Amino acid sequence: MNNVVICGRLCKDPELRYIPGSGTPVATFTLAIDRDYKNKDGSTTTDFIPVEIMGKPAEFCANYITKGRLVGIQGSIRVDRYETPEGEKRNFTKVAGRIIKALEYKKQTDESNNGSPSQFSAVDDDDVPF
């Protein structure tokens, strides 16, 4: 079984290209994901995971997902093997995404967008009992 679910923030806007011949859209980007522990000095380590998504989800990424957005990806781990011009064999590991979900609303740059809030919160912090 090869299944992965990751959540992180985009390091830069997705790059969209089309496969020659079939015209299938392919979006590539990198997610920044903090590890769930802190180092001795109190800092956290961040992993940068390359992601590739094909088809309609790729077009969604190109149109609606931008740098800094928090997203969830479901897919599988892929290992590409290639050889450099010098003859060295290399491996490149990435996530081949099937499903992408935006996990937060796009932040508004100004409050003039029909009075819509710049952030969405399902729960008011003052109402939380702990």
C-alpha positions as CSV (number, residue, x, y, z in Angstrom):
1,M,0.0,0.0,0.0
2,N,1.4,3.4,-1.0
3,N,-0.8,6.2,0.4
4,V,0.3,9.5,1.9
5,V,-1.6,12.5,3.4
6,I,0.3,15.7,4.1
7,C,-0.6,19.2,5.1
8,G,1.7,22.2,4.6
9,R,2.1,25.6,3.0
10,L,3.2,26.3,-0.5
11,C,6.7,27.7,-0.9
12,K,5.8,29.5,-4.1
13,D,3.0,29.5,-6.7
14,P,2.4,26.2,-8.6
15,E,4.0,25.8,-12.0
16,L,1.6,24.5,-14.6
17,R,2.7,22.7,-17.8
18,Y,1.0,20.4,-20.2
19,I,2.2,17.0,-21.4
20,P,2.9,17.1,-25.1
21,G,0.6,15.0,-27.2
22,S,-2.1,14.3,-24.6
23,G,-2.4,17.9,-23.3
24,T,-2.8,16.7,-19.7
25,P,-2.1,19.5,-17.2
26,V,0.6,18.9,-14.6
27,A,1.2,21.3,-11.6
28,T,4.3,21.1,-9.5
29,F,5.1,22.9,-6.3
30,T,6.9,22.4,-2.9
31,L,5.2,22.2,0.5
32,A,6.9,23.4,3.6
33,I,5.9,21.1,6.6
34,D,7.1,21.7,10.1
35,R,8.1,18.6,12.1
36,D,6.0,17.9,15.2
37,Y,8.8,18.4,17.7
38,K,11.2,21.2,18.8
39,N,15.0,21.1,18.9
40,K,16.9,21.6,22.1
41,D,17.1,25.3,21.3
42,G,13.3,25.6,20.9
43,S,13.4,25.9,17.1
44,T,11.5,23.6,14.7
45,T,12.8,21.8,11.6
46,T,11.0,22.3,8.3
47,D,10.8,19.7,5.6
48,F,10.3,20.8,2.0
49,I,8.3,18.1,0.0
50,P,8.0,18.3,-3.8
51,V,4.5,17.6,-5.1
52,E,3.2,16.8,-8.6
53,I,-0.5,16.8,-9.4
54,M,-2.1,15.9,-12.8
55,G,-5.5,16.5,-14.4
56,K,-8.3,18.8,-13.1
57,P,-6.7,19.1,-9.6
58,A,-3.6,20.6,-11.4
59,E,-5.7,23.3,-13.0
60,F,-7.4,24.0,-9.6
61,C,-3.9,24.5,-8.2
62,A,-2.8,26.9,-10.9
63,N,-6.0,29.0,-10.6
64,Y,-6.7,29.1,-6.9
65,I,-3.7,28.0,-4.8
66,T,-0.9,30.5,-4.2
67,K,2.3,30.9,-2.2
68,G,1.7,30.6,1.5
69,R,-1.7,28.8,1.3
70,L,-2.2,25.9,3.7
71,V,-3.3,22.8,1.8
72,G,-3.8,19.1,2.3
73,I,-2.7,16.6,-0.3
74,Q,-3.6,12.9,-0.6
75,G,-1.6,10.8,-3.0
76,S,1.3,8.4,-3.1
77,I,5.1,8.5,-2.9
78,R,7.0,8.2,-6.2
79,V,10.7,7.7,-6.7
80,D,12.1,8.8,-10.1
81,R,15.5,7.4,-11.1
82,Y,17.7,9.1,-13.6
83,E,21.3,9.3,-14.7
84,T,23.3,12.6,-14.8
85,P,25.4,13.5,-17.8
86,E,28.4,12.4,-15.8
87,G,27.0,8.9,-15.4
88,E,25.9,9.2,-11.8
89,K,22.7,7.4,-10.8
90,R,20.3,9.6,-8.8
91,N,16.9,9.2,-7.1
92,F,14.3,11.9,-6.7
93,T,11.4,11.4,-4.3
94,K,8.1,13.3,-4.6
95,V,4.5,13.1,-3.7
96,A,2.2,12.3,-6.7
97,G,-1.0,14.0,-5.5
98,R,-4.5,12.8,-6.4
99,I,-6.6,15.1,-4.2
100,I,-5.8,18.7,-3.0
101,K,-7.9,20.6,-0.5
102,A,-7.4,24.3,0.5
103,L,-7.4,24.2,4.3
104,E,-8.0,28.0,4.8
105,Y,-9.7,30.7,3.0
106,K,-7.7,33.0,0.8
107,K,-6.7,36.0,2.8
108,Q,-8.2,39.3,1.6
109,T,-5.7,42.1,1.0
110,D,-8.3,44.8,1.9
111,E,-11.6,44.9,3.7
112,S,-13.5,46.4,0.8
113,N,-14.5,43.0,-0.6
114,N,-18.2,43.3,0.2
115,G,-17.5,43.4,3.9
116,S,-16.1,39.8,4.0
117,P,-13.6,39.1,6.8
118,S,-9.9,38.7,6.1
119,Q,-9.9,35.5,8.1
120,F,-12.4,32.8,8.8
121,S,-12.8,31.2,12.2
122,A,-15.4,28.6,12.9
123,V,-15.2,29.1,16.7
124,D,-14.9,32.4,18.6
125,D,-11.8,32.1,20.9
126,D,-13.8,33.7,23.8
127,D,-16.3,30.9,23.8
128,V,-13.8,28.1,24.2
129,P,-13.9,26.8,27.8
130,F,-10.2,25.8,28.0
